[in-house]
Coordinates of C-alpha atoms and ligand atoms in Angstrom, one line a residue:
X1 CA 26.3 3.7 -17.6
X2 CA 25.2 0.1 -17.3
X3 CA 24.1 -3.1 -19.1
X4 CA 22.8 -6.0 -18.1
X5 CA 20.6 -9.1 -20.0
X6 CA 17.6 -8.4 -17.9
X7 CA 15.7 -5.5 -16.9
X8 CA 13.5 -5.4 -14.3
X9 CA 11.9 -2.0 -14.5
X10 CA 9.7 -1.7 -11.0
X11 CA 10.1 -4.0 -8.0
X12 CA 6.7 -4.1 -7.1
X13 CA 4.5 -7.2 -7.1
X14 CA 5.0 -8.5 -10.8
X15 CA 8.9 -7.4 -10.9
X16 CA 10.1 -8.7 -7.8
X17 CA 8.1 -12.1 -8.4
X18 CA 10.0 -12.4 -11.4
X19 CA 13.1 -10.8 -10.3
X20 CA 13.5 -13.9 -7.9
X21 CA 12.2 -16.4 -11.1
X22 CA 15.3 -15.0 -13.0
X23 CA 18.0 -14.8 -10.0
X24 CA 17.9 -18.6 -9.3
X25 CA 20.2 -19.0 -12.1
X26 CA 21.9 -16.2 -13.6
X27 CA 24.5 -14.7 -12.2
X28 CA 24.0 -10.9 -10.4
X29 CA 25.2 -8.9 -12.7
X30 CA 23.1 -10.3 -15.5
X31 CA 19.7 -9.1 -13.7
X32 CA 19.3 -5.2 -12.5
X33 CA 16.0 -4.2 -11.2
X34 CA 15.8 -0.5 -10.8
X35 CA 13.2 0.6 -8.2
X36 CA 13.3 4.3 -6.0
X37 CA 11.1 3.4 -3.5
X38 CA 12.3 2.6 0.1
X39 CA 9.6 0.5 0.8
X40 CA 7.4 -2.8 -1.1
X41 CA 4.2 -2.7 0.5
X42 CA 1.8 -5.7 0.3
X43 CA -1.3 -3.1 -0.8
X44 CA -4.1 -6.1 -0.4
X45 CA -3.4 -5.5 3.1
X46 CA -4.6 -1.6 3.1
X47 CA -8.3 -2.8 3.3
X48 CA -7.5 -4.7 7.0
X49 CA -5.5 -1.4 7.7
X50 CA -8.7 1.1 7.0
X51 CA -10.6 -1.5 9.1
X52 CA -8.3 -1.7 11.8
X53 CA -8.1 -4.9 11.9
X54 CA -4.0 -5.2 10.8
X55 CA -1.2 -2.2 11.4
X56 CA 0.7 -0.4 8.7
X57 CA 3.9 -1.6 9.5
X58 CA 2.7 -5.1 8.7
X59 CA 2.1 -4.3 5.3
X60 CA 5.7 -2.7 4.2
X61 CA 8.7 -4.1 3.9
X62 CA 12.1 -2.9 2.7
X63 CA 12.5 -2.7 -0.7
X64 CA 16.2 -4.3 -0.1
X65 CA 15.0 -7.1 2.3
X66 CA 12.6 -7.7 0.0
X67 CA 14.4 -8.1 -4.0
X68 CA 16.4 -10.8 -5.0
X69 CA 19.8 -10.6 -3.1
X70 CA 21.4 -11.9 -6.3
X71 CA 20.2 -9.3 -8.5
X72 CA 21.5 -5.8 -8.8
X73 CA 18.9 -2.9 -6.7
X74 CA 19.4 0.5 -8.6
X75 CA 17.6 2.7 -6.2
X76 CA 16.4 5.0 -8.7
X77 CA 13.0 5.8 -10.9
X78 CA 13.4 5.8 -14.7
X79 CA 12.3 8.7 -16.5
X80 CA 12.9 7.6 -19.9
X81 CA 11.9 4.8 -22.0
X82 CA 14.3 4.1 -25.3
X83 CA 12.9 0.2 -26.9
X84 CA 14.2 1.1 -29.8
X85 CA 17.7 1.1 -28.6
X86 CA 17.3 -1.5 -25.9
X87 CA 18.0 1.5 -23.1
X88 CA 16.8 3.5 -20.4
X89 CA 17.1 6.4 -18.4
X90 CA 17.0 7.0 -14.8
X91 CA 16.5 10.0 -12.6
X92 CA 20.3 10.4 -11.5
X93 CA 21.5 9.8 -15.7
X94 CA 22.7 6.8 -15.3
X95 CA 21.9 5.0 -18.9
X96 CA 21.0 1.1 -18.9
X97 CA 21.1 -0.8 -21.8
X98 CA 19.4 -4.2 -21.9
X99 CA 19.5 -7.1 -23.9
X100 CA 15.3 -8.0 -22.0
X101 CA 13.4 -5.7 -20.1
X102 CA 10.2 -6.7 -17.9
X103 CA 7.9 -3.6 -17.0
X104 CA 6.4 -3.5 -14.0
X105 CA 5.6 -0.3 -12.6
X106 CA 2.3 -0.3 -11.4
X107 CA -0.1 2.3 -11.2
X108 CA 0.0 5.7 -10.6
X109 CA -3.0 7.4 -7.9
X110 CA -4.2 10.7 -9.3
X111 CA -5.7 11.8 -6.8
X112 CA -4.6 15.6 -7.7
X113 CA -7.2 14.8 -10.4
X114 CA -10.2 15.8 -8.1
X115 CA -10.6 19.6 -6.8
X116 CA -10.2 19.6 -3.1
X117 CA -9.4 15.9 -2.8
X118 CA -5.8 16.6 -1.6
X119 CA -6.6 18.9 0.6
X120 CA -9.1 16.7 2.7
X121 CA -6.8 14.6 3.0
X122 CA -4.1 16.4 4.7
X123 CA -6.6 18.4 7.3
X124 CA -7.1 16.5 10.0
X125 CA -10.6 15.4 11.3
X126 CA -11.9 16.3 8.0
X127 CA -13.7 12.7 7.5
X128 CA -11.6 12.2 3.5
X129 CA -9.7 9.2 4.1
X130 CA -8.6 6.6 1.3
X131 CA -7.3 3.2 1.5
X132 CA -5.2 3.4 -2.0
X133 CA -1.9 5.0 -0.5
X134 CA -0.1 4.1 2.9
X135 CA 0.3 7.9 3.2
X136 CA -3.6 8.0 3.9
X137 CA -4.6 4.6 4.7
X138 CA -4.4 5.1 8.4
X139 CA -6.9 7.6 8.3
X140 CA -9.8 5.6 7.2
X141 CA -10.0 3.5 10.7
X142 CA -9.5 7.6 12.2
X143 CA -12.8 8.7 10.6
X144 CA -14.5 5.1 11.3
X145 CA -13.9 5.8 14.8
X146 CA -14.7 9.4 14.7
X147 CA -18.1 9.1 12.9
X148 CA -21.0 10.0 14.5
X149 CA -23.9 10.5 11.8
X150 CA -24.7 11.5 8.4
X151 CA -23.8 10.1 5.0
X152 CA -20.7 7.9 4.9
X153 CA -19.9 8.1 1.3
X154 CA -18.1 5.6 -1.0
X155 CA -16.5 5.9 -4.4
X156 CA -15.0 4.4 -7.7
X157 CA -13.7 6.5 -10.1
X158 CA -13.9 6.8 -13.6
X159 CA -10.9 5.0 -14.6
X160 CA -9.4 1.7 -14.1
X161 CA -8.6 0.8 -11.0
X162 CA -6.5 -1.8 -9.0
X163 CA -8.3 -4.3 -7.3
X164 CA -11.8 -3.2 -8.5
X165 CA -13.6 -4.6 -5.6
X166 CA -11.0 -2.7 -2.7
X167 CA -13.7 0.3 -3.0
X168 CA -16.6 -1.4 -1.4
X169 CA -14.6 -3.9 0.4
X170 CA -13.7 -0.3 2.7
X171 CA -17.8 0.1 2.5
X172 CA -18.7 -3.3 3.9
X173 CA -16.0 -3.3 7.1
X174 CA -17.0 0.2 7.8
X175 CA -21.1 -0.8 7.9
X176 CA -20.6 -3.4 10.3
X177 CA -17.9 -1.2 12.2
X178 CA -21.0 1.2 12.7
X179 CA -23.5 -1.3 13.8
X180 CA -20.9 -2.5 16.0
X181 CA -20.5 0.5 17.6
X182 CA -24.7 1.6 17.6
X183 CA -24.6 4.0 15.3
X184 CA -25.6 2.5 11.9
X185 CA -29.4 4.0 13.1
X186 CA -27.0 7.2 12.6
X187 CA -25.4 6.5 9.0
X188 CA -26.1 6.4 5.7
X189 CA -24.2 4.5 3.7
X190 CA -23.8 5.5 0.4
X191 CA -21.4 3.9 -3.3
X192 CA -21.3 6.1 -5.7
X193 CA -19.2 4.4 -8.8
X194 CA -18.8 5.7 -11.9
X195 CA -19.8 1.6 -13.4
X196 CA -22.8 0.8 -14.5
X197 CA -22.4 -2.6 -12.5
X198 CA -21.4 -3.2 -8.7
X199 CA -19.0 -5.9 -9.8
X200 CA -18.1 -7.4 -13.3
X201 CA -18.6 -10.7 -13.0
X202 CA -22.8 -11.5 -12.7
X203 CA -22.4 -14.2 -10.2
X204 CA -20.7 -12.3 -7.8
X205 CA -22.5 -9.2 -8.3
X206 CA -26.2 -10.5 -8.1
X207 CA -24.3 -12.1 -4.0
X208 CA -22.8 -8.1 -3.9
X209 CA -26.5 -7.0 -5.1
X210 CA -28.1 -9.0 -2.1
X211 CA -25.8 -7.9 1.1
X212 CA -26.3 -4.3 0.0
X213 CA -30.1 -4.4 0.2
X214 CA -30.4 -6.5 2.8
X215 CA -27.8 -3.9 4.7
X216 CA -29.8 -0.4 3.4
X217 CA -26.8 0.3 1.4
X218 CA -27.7 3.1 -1.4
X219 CA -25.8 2.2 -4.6
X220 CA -25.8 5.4 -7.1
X221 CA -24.2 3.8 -10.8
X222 CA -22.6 6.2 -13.2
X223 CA -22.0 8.7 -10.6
X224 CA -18.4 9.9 -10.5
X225 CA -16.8 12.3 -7.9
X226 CA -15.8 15.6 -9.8
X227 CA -15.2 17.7 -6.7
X228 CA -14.3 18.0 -2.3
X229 CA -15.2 21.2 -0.7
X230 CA -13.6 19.7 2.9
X231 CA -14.4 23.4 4.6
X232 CA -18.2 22.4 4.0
X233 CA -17.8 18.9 3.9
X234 CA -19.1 18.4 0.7
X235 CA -18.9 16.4 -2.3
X236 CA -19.9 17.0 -5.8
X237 CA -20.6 14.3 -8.3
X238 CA -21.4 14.1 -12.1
X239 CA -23.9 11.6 -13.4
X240 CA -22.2 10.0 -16.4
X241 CA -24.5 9.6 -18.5
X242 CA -26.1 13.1 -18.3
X243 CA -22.8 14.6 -17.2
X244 CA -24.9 18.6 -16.9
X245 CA -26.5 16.7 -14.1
X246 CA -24.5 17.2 -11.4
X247 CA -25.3 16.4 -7.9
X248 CA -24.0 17.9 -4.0
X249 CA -23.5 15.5 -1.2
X250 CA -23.3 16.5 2.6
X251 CA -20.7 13.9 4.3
X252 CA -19.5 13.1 7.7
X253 CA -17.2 10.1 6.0
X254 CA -15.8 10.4 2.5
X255 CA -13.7 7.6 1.1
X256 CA -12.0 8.0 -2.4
X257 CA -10.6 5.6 -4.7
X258 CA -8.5 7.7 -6.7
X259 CA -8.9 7.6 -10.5
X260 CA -5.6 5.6 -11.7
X261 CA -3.6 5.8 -14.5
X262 CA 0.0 4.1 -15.8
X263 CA 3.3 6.6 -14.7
X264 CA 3.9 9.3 -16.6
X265 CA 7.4 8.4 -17.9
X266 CA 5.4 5.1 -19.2
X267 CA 2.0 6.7 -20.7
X268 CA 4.5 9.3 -22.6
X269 CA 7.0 6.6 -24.4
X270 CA 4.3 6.1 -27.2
X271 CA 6.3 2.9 -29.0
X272 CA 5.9 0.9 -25.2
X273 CA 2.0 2.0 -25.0
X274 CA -1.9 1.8 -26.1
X275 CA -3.9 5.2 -26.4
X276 CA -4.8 4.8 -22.8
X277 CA -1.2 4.3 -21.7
X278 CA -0.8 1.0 -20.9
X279 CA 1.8 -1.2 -22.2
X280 CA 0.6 -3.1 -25.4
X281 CA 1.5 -6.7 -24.6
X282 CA -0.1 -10.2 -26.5
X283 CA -2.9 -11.2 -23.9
X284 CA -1.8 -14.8 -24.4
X285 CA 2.0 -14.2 -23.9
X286 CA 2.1 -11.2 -22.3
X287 CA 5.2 -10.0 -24.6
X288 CA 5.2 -6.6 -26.4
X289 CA 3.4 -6.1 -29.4
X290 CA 6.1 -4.2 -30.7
X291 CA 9.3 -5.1 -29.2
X292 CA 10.2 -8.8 -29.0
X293 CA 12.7 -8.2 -26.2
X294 CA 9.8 -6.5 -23.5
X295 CA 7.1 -8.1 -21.8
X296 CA 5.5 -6.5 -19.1
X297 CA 3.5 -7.6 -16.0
X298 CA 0.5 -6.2 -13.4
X299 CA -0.8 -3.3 -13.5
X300 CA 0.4 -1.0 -16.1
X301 CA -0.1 -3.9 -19.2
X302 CA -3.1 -3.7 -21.3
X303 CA -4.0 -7.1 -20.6
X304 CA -7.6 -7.3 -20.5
X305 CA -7.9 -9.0 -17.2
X306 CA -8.9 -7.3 -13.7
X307 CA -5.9 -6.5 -11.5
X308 CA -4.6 -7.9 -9.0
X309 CA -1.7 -9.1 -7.5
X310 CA -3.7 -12.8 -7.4
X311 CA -3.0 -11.9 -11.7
X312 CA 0.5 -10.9 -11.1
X313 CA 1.0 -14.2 -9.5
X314 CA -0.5 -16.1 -12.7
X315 CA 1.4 -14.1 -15.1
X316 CA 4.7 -14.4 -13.0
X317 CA 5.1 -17.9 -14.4
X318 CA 3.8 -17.4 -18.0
X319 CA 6.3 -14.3 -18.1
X320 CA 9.1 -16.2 -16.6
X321 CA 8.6 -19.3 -19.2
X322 CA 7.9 -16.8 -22.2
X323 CA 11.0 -14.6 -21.6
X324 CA 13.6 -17.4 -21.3
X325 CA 12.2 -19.0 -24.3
X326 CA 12.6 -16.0 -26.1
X327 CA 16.2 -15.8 -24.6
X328 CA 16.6 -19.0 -26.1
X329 CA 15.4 -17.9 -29.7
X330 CA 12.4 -20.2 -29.5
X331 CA 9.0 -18.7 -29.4
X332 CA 6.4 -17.7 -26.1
X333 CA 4.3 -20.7 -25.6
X334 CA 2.8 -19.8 -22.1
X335 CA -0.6 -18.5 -22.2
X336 CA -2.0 -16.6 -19.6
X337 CA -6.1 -17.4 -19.1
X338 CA -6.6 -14.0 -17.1
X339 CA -7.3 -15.3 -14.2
X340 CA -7.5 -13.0 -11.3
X341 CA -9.2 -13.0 -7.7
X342 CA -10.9 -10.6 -5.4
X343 CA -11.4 -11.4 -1.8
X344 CA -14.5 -9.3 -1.2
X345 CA -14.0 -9.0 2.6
X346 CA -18.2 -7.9 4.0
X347 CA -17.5 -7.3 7.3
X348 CA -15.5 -8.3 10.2
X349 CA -15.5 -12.1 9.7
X350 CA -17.1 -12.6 6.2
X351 CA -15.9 -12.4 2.6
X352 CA -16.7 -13.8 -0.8
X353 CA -13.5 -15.3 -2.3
X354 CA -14.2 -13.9 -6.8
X355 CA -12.3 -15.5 -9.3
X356 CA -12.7 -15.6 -12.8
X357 CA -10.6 -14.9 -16.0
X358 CA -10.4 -13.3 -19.2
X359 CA -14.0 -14.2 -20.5
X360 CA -15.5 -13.5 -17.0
X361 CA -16.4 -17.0 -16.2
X362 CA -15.4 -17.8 -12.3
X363 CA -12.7 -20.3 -12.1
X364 CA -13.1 -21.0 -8.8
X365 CA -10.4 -23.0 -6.8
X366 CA -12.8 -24.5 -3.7
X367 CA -15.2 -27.0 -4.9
X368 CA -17.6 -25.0 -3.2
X369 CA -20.0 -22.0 -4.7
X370 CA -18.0 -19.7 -3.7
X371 CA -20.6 -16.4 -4.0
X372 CA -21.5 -16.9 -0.4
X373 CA -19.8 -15.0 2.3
X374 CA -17.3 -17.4 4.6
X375 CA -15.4 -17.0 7.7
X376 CA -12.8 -19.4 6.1
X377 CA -12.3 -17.3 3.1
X378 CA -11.6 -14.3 5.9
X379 CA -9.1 -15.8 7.6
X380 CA -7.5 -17.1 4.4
X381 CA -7.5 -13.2 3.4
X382 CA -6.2 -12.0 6.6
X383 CA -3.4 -14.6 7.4
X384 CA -2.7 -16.9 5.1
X385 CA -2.3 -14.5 2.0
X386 CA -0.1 -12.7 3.6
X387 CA 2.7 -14.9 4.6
X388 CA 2.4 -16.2 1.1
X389 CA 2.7 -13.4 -0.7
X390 CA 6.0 -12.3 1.2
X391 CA 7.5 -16.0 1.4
X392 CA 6.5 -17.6 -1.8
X393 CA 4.8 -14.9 -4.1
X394 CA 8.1 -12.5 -3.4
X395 CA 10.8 -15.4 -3.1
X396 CA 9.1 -16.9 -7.3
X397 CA 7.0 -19.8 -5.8
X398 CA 3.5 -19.0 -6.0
X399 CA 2.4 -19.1 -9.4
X400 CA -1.4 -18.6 -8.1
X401 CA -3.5 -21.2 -7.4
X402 CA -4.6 -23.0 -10.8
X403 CA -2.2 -25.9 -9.8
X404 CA -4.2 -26.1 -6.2
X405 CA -7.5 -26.0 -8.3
X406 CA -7.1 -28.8 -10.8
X407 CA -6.2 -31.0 -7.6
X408 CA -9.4 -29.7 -5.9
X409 CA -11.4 -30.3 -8.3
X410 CA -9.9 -33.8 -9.3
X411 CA -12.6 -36.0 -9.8
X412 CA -15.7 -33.8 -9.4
X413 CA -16.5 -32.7 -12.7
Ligands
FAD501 P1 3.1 -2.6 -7.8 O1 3.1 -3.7 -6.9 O2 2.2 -1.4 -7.5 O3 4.6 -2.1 -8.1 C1 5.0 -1.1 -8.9 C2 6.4 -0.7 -8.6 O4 6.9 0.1 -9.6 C3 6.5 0.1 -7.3 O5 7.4 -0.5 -6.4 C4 7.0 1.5 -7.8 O6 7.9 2.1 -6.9 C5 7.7 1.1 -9.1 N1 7.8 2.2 -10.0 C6 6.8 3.1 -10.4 N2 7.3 4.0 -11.3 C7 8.6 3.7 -11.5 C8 9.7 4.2 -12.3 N3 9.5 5.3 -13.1 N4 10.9 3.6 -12.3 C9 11.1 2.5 -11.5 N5 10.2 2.0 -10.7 C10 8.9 2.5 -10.7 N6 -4.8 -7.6 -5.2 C11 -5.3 -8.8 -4.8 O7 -4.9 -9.8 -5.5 N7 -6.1 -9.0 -3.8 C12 -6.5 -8.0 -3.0 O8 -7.3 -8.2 -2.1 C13 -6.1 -6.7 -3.3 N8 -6.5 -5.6 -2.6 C14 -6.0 -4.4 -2.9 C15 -6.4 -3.3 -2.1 C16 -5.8 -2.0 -2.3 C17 -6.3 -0.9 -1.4 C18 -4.9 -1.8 -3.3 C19 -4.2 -0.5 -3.5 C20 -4.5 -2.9 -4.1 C21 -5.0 -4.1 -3.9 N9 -4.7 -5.2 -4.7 C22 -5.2 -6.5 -4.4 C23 -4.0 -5.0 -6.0 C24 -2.5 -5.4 -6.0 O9 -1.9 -4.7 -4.9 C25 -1.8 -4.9 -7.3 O10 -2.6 -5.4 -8.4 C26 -0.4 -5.4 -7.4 O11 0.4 -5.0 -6.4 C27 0.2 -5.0 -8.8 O12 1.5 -5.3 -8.9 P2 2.5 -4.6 -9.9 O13 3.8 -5.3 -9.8 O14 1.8 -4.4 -11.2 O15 2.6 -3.1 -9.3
UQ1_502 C1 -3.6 -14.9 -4.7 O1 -2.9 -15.7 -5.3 C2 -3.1 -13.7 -4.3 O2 -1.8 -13.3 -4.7 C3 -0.8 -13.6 -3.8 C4 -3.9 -12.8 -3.7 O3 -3.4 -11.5 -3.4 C5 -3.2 -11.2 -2.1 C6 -5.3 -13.1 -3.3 O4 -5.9 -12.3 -2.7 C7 -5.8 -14.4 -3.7 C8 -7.2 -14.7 -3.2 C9 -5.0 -15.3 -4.4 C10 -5.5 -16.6 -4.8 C11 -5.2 -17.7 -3.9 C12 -6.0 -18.7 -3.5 C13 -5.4 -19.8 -2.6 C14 -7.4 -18.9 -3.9

């Protein structure tokens, strides 16, 4: 049995960011931030990985190097959810009651959710790969490198995902990977998303909309992935608006995005959650709709904004400022605007740096158009987002980049 004044369920992107926030100055055994896994991995880095363009090992770290040293680590998952009296429940029975609790725990990859999509993954040379989990992201650059013709296939499931433009990021790198090598003669690239758009936001779609025609890239909307036959490396998808009309795909290359949803232990603690799962927080404040004493952050909130960690980052701050005032007895006066950011990498050496919030309007932070693919924006994705995310993003110092943006754009509108 423990208690603490702050709860940090999840020490992922969102939790440890505000894990650190918190640990500046209260004292350790005030924060405890209860996390099983071994490792924190820096997912935005899994597209380089399927690419081959940066290693695995770059992208984890230990979860212990990586949390607050002046916060308590309880290695352990929770498996029970208790608002209503301020408690929890882990794995090994320990019992943790809180005075606040922040919920971060991500997403969870259902990938067990498509027939035969496990099992292409764990036989070798079978051409399934997926960037989504460091247990299969090394075989996407495997089947790049073992392709030799046929249909490379792409797809987005029919749920929300994180990062919504990871699935064709993998697409573009692994086009120019096959014209690098001679063989896009050979290939046929093919995204099959279960959206009715390529992207959500028009101005970055209609640049998406461009590269893929001028690159012979066949985008199939509406069609979702329903079933893997990796024997006859085949692929069966439902149309979803005629969903009788099902279609079978030969493939040499099959990449999945699995469909998503919040953990279990979370989507089954109805007072914490919407129909869908997620936790109901105040889009403005981020705070529970029901519990004054929970917020949560990334992933697993019902925040209507696309996510990313480049939203965790925003939210870190507003969650931080709204949770001590709320410790304080005052009320949440932070608002979050939604913002969030997709660095559409197109190849090696190109990317189109989206970012936009809540209403879909880009917020961009270059005073540049920024729907045009740039080397500069690559290398900003490849090395400069990394070392920020596990310096300043981890460490509570990179609130995102709206500060960087107003001083950008100083004078120009
Ligand atoms: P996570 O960082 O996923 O952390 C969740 C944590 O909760 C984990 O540590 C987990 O172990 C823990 N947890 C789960 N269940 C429990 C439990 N029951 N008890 C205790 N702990 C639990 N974002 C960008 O901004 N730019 C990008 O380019 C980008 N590219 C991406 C590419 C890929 C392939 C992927 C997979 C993601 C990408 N993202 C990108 C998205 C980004 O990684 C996530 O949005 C972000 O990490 C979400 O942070 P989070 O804190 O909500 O969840
Ligand atoms: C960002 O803040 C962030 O979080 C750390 C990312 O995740 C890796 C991003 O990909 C991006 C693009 C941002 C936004 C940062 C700038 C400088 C535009």
């Amino acid at each position: 049995k423990h208690s603490c004044k702050l709860l940090v369920v999840g020490g992922g992107s969102g939790g440890c960011a505000v894990a650190a926030k918190f640990a500046k100055n209260m004292k350790k055994d005030e924060i405890i931030v209860v996390d099983p896994a071994d490792m924190h991995y820096y997912q935005p880095m899994f597209t380089m990985i399927g690419g081959g363009i940066k290693k695995l090992k770059d992208a984890g770290r230990k979860m212990g190097d990586v949390l607050p040293k002046n916060a308590k680590w309880l290695k352990d998952s929770v498996t029970e959810f208790n608002p209503k009296n301020n408690q929890i429940q882990t794995k090994s029975g320990d019992i943790i009651n809180y005075d606040y609790m922040l919920v971060g725990v991500g997403l969870q990859l259902n990938y067990d959710k498509i027939p035969g999509v496990l099992e292409g993954l764990s036989m070798k040379n079978s051409g399934v790969c997926s960037n989504y989990s460091p247990k299969y992201v090394d075989r996407t650059y495997e089947a790049l490198q073992q392709f030799e013709s046929g249909n490379a296939i792409f797809t987005f499931p029919n749920s929300p995902v994180k990062c919504p433009g990871a699935p064709q990021k993998v697409m573009y790198i692994s086009e120019h990977y096959f014209r690098k090598m001679g063989k896009r003669d050979k290939a046929n690239v093919i995204y099959n998303t279960s959206l009715p758009v390529l992207f959500g936001v028009k101005k970055y779609a209609d640049a998406l909309w461009k590269i893929v025609k001028e690159r012979n890239i066949n985008v199939n909307l509406r069609t979702n992935l329903i079933e893997v036959r990796p024997s006859e490396k085949v692929a069966v998808f439902e149309n979803l608006d005629k969903p009788e009309q099902k279609t079978t795909m030969e493939y040499s290359m099959l990449h999945v995005t699995p469909p998503m949803s919040t953990p279990d232990v979370l989507r089954t603690c109805k007072d914490l959650v919407n129909d869908a799962g997620y936790v109901d927080v105040d889009k403005d404040t981020l705070r529970s709709t029901k519990f004054g004493n929970v917020f949560a952050i990334g992933d697993c909130g019902n925040s209507p904004n696309s996510k990313t960690a480049a939203s965790v980052a925003a939210q870190s701050q507003i969650v931080f400022k709204n949770m001590q005032a709320v410790m304080n007895g005052q009320d949440p006066k932070s608002v979050y605007d939604g913002y969030a950011s997709c660095p559409l990498v197109t190849g090696y050496g190109s990317c189109i740096l989206a970012e936009f919030d809540y209403n879909l309007t880009p917020t961009e932070t270059f005073p540049i158009s920024q729907d045009r693919e740039m080397f500069i924006m690559y290398m900003m994705k490849k090395d400069f987002m990394p070392p920020l995310y596990w310096h300043m993003m981890l460490n509570g110092y990179w609130n995102g980049p709206g500060l960087m943006r107003s001083v950008m754009h100083l004078g120009m509108k």
